[in-house]
Amino acid sequence: MKKKLLKNIEWGILICTILLIGIGMVALYSSTQGSGFDELKKQVMWLLISIPIVIMIISLDYELIANVSQIGYGIILILLVLVLFTTPVNGATSWFDIGPFSIQPAEFAKIFVILLLAKGIVKVQKQNKNDISKPLKLFLVLLIVAVPVLLIIKQPDYGTALAFLVSTIFMLFVSGIDKKYIIGAILSVIIIVPLLYFFVLPEHAKTRIDVFLNPNLDPRGAGYNVIQSKLAIGAGQVFGMGIAKGNQTQLGFLYPKTTDFIFSVIGEEMGFIIGAGVIALYVVLITKSVYVAKTAKDDLRFIHCYGNSRHFYVPYGRKYRNDNGAIANNRCTTSICKLWRKFVIN
């Protein structure tokens, strides 16, 4: 059992994760010097809690985890409702405060919503792959995502809600949904986004978008943090200013430096090489995740992995493993995959 478990681990993902955790811990150590290392201590504690949980999860049969996804989904919906009645933090009711810890249900929702969505898509396609394109069945599948997303928007947490929408798009795309829905979705986005910007989004949300595109619109207000983060990264140059020696980091110009601007801390104190290394590690991590999806044993694992990957790496189609673990063939469920195989792979 242990040999089989070790054999099936994707070591590239594990190594990338360990390296990213290590760099993150060093950055937190530096950025929490003036606060008694509070955030670092929390991160270390969560890491120690997470290790046995990860070991337990990878030891369990995937089918068992998929079968209990409905229970996890139901619990998450209850938590997403209850969190709306908590005290707002920075204008959002997104966290439960339990002692020294803050827990965000939306983060746990990513696990169960994506898993249940993958299961729902596979169930719809059990008899016919094209059933996912039938309006009623597609509506029922989308309902799995719509309920938690609406609750998350209510908090409001638009960034997390957007992450769910992106995952849903990729999962439906690789499941082979009719291209008319894809075209319709693109046209809808083109029409709806400007309407949302001008008539729906609150003023602070529009300001964040404007400042994201041009921080110099409000250099002493909404654009201040972005400008300071760019100055910090630039000051790091190639090798960095040294751990706990960054001017922007240590003098309080970056806020919040332990969360939103932690990469600026890395760039300033560890330099371009480590900063570029972090980006490269994420690229490898995503690529390895897609490889896991391509070599998945069944459609449930395949769609679930793509939902977690959340990026446009789909042209190579999908390889899947038979019961003996060998790669059997290359299966494409989308028209783009089929064209790619016809003109490139073959």
Coordinates of C-alpha atoms in Angstrom, one line a residue:
M1 CA 0.0 0.0 0.0
K2 CA 2.8 2.4 0.9
K3 CA 4.8 1.6 -2.2
K4 CA 1.7 2.2 -4.4
L5 CA 1.0 5.5 -2.6
L6 CA 4.6 6.7 -3.1
K7 CA 4.5 5.6 -6.8
N8 CA 1.3 7.5 -7.5
I9 CA 2.5 10.8 -6.0
E10 CA 3.3 13.5 -8.6
W11 CA 6.6 14.5 -7.1
G12 CA 6.9 17.6 -9.3
I13 CA 3.8 19.1 -7.6
L14 CA 5.1 18.1 -4.2
I15 CA 8.5 19.6 -4.7
C16 CA 7.1 22.9 -6.2
T17 CA 4.7 23.2 -3.2
I18 CA 7.5 22.7 -0.7
L19 CA 9.7 25.3 -2.3
L20 CA 6.9 27.8 -2.5
I21 CA 6.1 27.2 1.2
G22 CA 9.7 27.7 2.1
I23 CA 10.0 31.0 0.2
G24 CA 6.7 32.1 1.6
M25 CA 7.8 31.4 5.2
V26 CA 11.1 33.4 4.7
A27 CA 9.1 36.3 3.3
L28 CA 6.6 36.1 6.3
Y29 CA 9.5 36.0 8.7
S30 CA 10.9 39.2 7.3
S31 CA 7.6 41.0 7.0
T32 CA 6.4 40.2 10.5
Q33 CA 9.4 41.4 12.4
G34 CA 7.6 44.4 13.8
S35 CA 4.5 42.5 14.8
G36 CA 6.0 39.7 16.9
F37 CA 5.9 37.2 14.0
D38 CA 2.1 36.8 14.6
E39 CA 1.3 36.0 10.9
L40 CA 4.3 33.7 10.7
K41 CA 3.2 31.7 13.8
K42 CA -0.3 31.3 12.3
Q43 CA 1.2 30.1 9.0
V44 CA 3.4 27.6 10.8
M45 CA 0.5 26.3 12.8
W46 CA -1.7 25.9 9.7
L47 CA 1.1 24.1 8.0
L48 CA 1.5 21.7 10.8
I49 CA -2.3 21.1 10.8
S50 CA -2.3 20.6 7.0
I51 CA 0.4 18.0 6.7
P52 CA -1.5 15.1 8.4
I53 CA -4.7 16.2 6.6
V54 CA -2.9 16.0 3.2
I55 CA -1.5 12.6 4.1
M56 CA -4.9 11.4 5.1
I57 CA -6.6 12.6 2.0
I58 CA -4.0 11.1 -0.4
S59 CA -4.4 7.8 1.5
L60 CA -8.2 7.7 0.9
D61 CA -9.8 6.3 -2.2
Y62 CA -10.8 9.1 -4.6
E63 CA -14.2 7.6 -5.2
L64 CA -14.9 7.8 -1.4
I65 CA -14.0 11.5 -1.4
A66 CA -16.2 12.1 -4.5
N67 CA -19.1 10.3 -2.8
V68 CA -19.1 12.5 0.2
S69 CA -18.7 15.7 -1.8
Q70 CA -22.5 16.4 -1.4
I71 CA -22.1 16.5 2.4
G72 CA -19.1 18.9 2.2
Y73 CA -21.1 21.0 -0.3
G74 CA -24.1 21.2 2.1
I75 CA -21.9 22.2 5.0
I76 CA -20.2 24.9 3.0
L77 CA -23.5 26.4 1.9
I78 CA -24.5 26.6 5.6
L79 CA -21.2 28.3 6.5
L80 CA -21.5 30.7 3.5
V81 CA -24.9 31.8 4.9
L82 CA -23.8 32.1 8.5
V83 CA -20.7 34.1 7.6
L84 CA -22.9 36.9 6.2
F85 CA -23.9 37.6 9.8
T86 CA -20.4 38.1 11.1
T87 CA -18.7 41.4 11.8
P88 CA -17.4 43.0 8.5
V89 CA -13.6 43.1 8.0
N90 CA -12.5 45.7 5.5
G91 CA -16.1 46.0 4.3
A92 CA -16.6 42.2 3.7
T93 CA -18.3 39.5 5.9
S94 CA -16.0 36.7 4.7
W95 CA -14.4 35.3 7.8
F96 CA -15.2 33.5 11.0
D97 CA -12.9 34.5 13.9
I98 CA -12.1 31.5 16.1
G99 CA -9.6 32.6 18.8
P100 CA -6.5 33.8 17.1
F101 CA -7.5 32.3 13.7
S102 CA -9.7 33.6 10.9
I103 CA -11.4 31.0 8.7
Q104 CA -12.8 31.9 5.2
P105 CA -15.5 29.4 4.1
A106 CA -15.2 30.5 0.5
E107 CA -11.7 29.0 0.3
F108 CA -13.0 25.6 1.5
A109 CA -15.9 26.0 -0.9
K110 CA -13.4 25.8 -3.8
I111 CA -12.7 22.2 -2.9
F112 CA -16.2 20.8 -2.6
V113 CA -17.9 23.0 -5.3
I114 CA -15.4 22.0 -8.0
L115 CA -15.5 18.3 -7.0
L116 CA -19.3 18.3 -7.0
L117 CA -19.4 20.2 -10.3
A118 CA -17.1 17.6 -11.8
K119 CA -19.3 14.8 -10.5
G120 CA -22.4 16.5 -11.8
I121 CA -21.0 16.9 -15.3
V122 CA -19.9 13.3 -15.4
K123 CA -23.4 12.2 -14.3
V124 CA -25.1 14.2 -17.0
Q125 CA -22.7 12.8 -19.6
K126 CA -23.1 9.2 -18.4
Q127 CA -25.3 8.1 -21.3
N128 CA -24.3 10.7 -23.9
K129 CA -21.5 13.2 -23.9
N130 CA -23.6 15.7 -25.7
D131 CA -26.2 15.8 -22.9
I132 CA -24.1 18.6 -21.2
S133 CA -25.3 20.9 -24.1
K134 CA -29.0 20.4 -23.3
P135 CA -30.3 23.6 -21.7
L136 CA -32.1 22.0 -18.8
K137 CA -29.2 19.7 -17.8
L138 CA -26.7 22.5 -18.2
F139 CA -28.8 24.7 -16.0
L140 CA -28.9 22.1 -13.3
V141 CA -25.1 21.7 -13.5
L142 CA -24.6 25.5 -13.3
L143 CA -26.9 25.6 -10.3
I144 CA -24.2 23.8 -8.3
V145 CA -21.9 26.8 -8.8
A146 CA -24.5 29.5 -8.9
V147 CA -25.7 29.2 -5.3
P148 CA -22.3 29.5 -3.6
V149 CA -21.1 32.1 -6.0
L150 CA -24.2 34.3 -5.2
L151 CA -23.5 33.9 -1.5
I152 CA -19.9 34.9 -2.0
I153 CA -20.8 37.9 -4.0
K154 CA -23.2 38.9 -1.2
Q155 CA -20.2 39.1 1.2
P156 CA -18.9 40.8 -1.1
D157 CA -15.9 38.9 -2.5
Y158 CA -15.8 39.4 -6.2
G159 CA -12.3 38.0 -6.7
T160 CA -13.2 34.6 -5.2
A161 CA -16.5 34.5 -7.1
L162 CA -14.6 35.2 -10.4
A163 CA -12.3 32.2 -9.6
F164 CA -15.3 29.9 -9.4
L165 CA -16.6 31.2 -12.8
V166 CA -13.2 30.7 -14.4
S167 CA -13.0 27.1 -13.1
T168 CA -16.6 26.4 -14.3
I169 CA -15.8 27.7 -17.8
F170 CA -12.7 25.5 -18.1
M171 CA -14.5 22.4 -16.8
L172 CA -17.4 22.9 -19.2
F173 CA -15.0 23.5 -22.1
V174 CA -13.0 20.3 -21.6
S175 CA -16.2 18.3 -21.1
G176 CA -17.1 19.1 -24.7
I177 CA -19.9 21.6 -24.4
D178 CA -21.4 22.8 -27.7
K179 CA -19.4 25.7 -29.1
K180 CA -22.6 27.9 -29.4
Y181 CA -22.5 28.2 -25.6
I182 CA -18.9 29.3 -25.7
I183 CA -19.6 31.9 -28.4
G184 CA -22.7 33.0 -26.5
A185 CA -20.7 33.3 -23.2
I186 CA -18.0 35.4 -24.9
L187 CA -20.6 37.8 -26.4
S188 CA -22.4 38.0 -23.1
V189 CA -19.2 39.0 -21.3
I190 CA -18.5 41.7 -23.9
I191 CA -22.0 43.1 -23.4
I192 CA -22.4 42.6 -19.7
V193 CA -19.0 43.7 -18.3
P194 CA -19.4 47.4 -19.4
L195 CA -22.9 47.4 -18.0
L196 CA -21.7 46.0 -14.7
Y197 CA -18.9 48.5 -14.6
F198 CA -21.1 51.6 -15.2
F199 CA -24.4 50.6 -13.5
V200 CA -23.8 47.8 -10.9
L201 CA -20.3 47.9 -9.3
P202 CA -20.0 50.1 -6.2
E203 CA -17.7 53.1 -6.5
H204 CA -14.8 51.5 -4.6
A205 CA -14.8 48.5 -6.9
K206 CA -14.7 50.7 -10.0
T207 CA -11.9 52.7 -8.4
R208 CA -9.9 49.5 -7.8
I209 CA -10.2 48.6 -11.5
D210 CA -9.2 52.1 -12.6
V211 CA -6.2 52.2 -10.3
F212 CA -5.2 48.6 -11.4
L213 CA -5.0 49.9 -15.0
N214 CA -3.3 53.2 -14.0
P215 CA -2.1 53.5 -10.4
N216 CA -1.0 57.1 -11.1
L217 CA -4.6 58.2 -11.3
D218 CA -4.6 58.5 -7.5
P219 CA -0.9 58.1 -6.4
R220 CA -1.6 59.2 -2.8
G221 CA -4.9 57.4 -2.4
A222 CA -6.1 54.2 -4.0
G223 CA -3.0 53.9 -6.2
Y224 CA -0.5 54.3 -3.4
N225 CA -0.1 50.7 -2.4
V226 CA 0.4 49.6 -6.0
I227 CA 3.0 52.2 -6.7
Q228 CA 4.9 51.3 -3.5
S229 CA 4.8 47.6 -4.4
K230 CA 6.4 48.4 -7.8
L231 CA 9.0 50.5 -6.1
A232 CA 9.8 47.7 -3.8
I233 CA 10.2 45.1 -6.6
G234 CA 12.4 47.5 -8.6
A235 CA 14.6 48.2 -5.5
G236 CA 15.4 44.5 -5.2
Q237 CA 17.2 44.4 -8.5
V238 CA 18.8 41.1 -9.3
F239 CA 19.8 39.7 -5.9
G240 CA 17.7 41.7 -3.5
M241 CA 18.4 43.9 -0.6
G242 CA 18.7 41.0 1.9
I243 CA 16.2 39.4 4.3
A244 CA 14.8 41.9 6.7
K245 CA 16.7 44.7 5.0
G246 CA 14.1 46.0 2.4
N247 CA 13.3 49.7 2.8
Q248 CA 9.7 49.5 1.6
T249 CA 9.0 46.3 3.6
Q250 CA 10.6 47.3 6.9
L251 CA 9.6 51.0 6.9
G252 CA 5.9 50.2 6.5
F253 CA 5.3 51.4 2.9
L254 CA 3.8 48.1 1.9
Y255 CA 0.3 47.3 3.2
P256 CA -0.8 44.7 3.7
K257 CA 2.7 43.2 3.3
T258 CA 1.8 39.8 4.7
T259 CA -1.0 39.1 2.2
D260 CA -1.7 41.2 -0.9
F261 CA 1.9 42.4 -1.3
I262 CA 3.9 39.5 -0.2
F263 CA 5.4 39.1 -3.6
S264 CA 6.7 42.7 -3.4
V265 CA 8.5 41.6 -0.2
I266 CA 10.1 38.7 -2.1
G267 CA 11.1 41.0 -5.0
E268 CA 12.6 43.6 -2.8
E269 CA 14.5 41.4 -0.3
M270 CA 15.3 38.4 -2.4
G271 CA 15.6 40.0 -5.8
F272 CA 14.7 39.2 -9.4
I273 CA 16.1 35.7 -9.4
I274 CA 14.0 34.4 -6.5
G275 CA 11.0 36.4 -7.7
A276 CA 11.2 34.9 -11.2
G277 CA 11.8 31.5 -9.6
V278 CA 8.4 31.8 -7.8
I279 CA 6.7 32.5 -11.1
A280 CA 8.5 29.6 -12.7
L281 CA 7.4 27.3 -9.8
Y282 CA 3.8 28.3 -10.3
V283 CA 4.1 27.6 -14.1
V284 CA 5.5 24.1 -13.3
L285 CA 2.8 23.5 -10.7
I286 CA 0.1 24.4 -13.2
T287 CA 1.7 22.3 -16.0
K288 CA 2.0 19.3 -13.7
S289 CA -1.6 19.7 -12.6
V290 CA -2.7 19.6 -16.3
Y291 CA -0.5 16.5 -16.8
V292 CA -2.3 14.8 -14.0
A293 CA -5.6 15.7 -15.7
K294 CA -4.4 14.4 -19.1
T295 CA -3.4 11.1 -17.5
A296 CA -6.4 10.7 -15.3
K297 CA -8.1 7.3 -15.0
D298 CA -11.6 8.5 -15.7
D299 CA -13.7 11.6 -16.6
L300 CA -14.4 12.6 -13.0
R301 CA -10.7 13.0 -12.2
F302 CA -10.0 14.6 -15.6
I303 CA -12.6 17.3 -15.3
H304 CA -11.9 17.9 -11.6
C305 CA -8.1 18.4 -12.3
Y306 CA -8.9 20.9 -15.0
G307 CA -11.2 22.8 -12.7
N308 CA -8.4 23.1 -10.2
S309 CA -5.8 24.1 -12.8
R310 CA -8.0 27.0 -14.2
H311 CA -6.0 27.9 -17.3
F312 CA -6.1 27.5 -21.0
Y313 CA -3.8 24.5 -21.5
V314 CA -6.2 22.3 -23.4
P315 CA -5.0 21.7 -27.0
Y316 CA -3.2 18.5 -26.4
G317 CA -6.3 16.6 -25.5
R318 CA -6.3 14.0 -22.9
K319 CA -4.4 10.8 -22.2
Y320 CA -6.1 8.4 -19.7
R321 CA -4.8 5.4 -17.8
N322 CA -6.4 2.0 -18.0
D323 CA -6.9 -0.3 -15.1
N324 CA -3.3 -1.4 -15.2
G325 CA -2.1 2.2 -15.0
A326 CA -0.7 2.3 -18.5
I327 CA -1.6 5.2 -20.8
A328 CA -4.2 3.8 -23.2
N329 CA -4.8 6.4 -25.8
N330 CA -5.5 10.1 -26.4
R331 CA -9.1 11.1 -26.0
C332 CA -10.3 14.6 -27.0
T333 CA -13.7 15.8 -26.0
T334 CA -13.7 19.2 -27.7
S335 CA -13.5 20.2 -31.3
I336 CA -10.3 22.2 -30.7
C337 CA -8.7 19.1 -29.3
K338 CA -9.7 17.1 -32.3
L339 CA -8.4 19.7 -34.8
W340 CA -5.1 19.8 -32.8
R341 CA -4.7 16.1 -33.0
K342 CA -5.5 16.0 -36.7
F343 CA -3.1 18.6 -37.8
V344 CA -0.4 18.7 -35.2
I345 CA -0.1 15.5 -33.1
N346 CA -0.7 13.2 -36.1

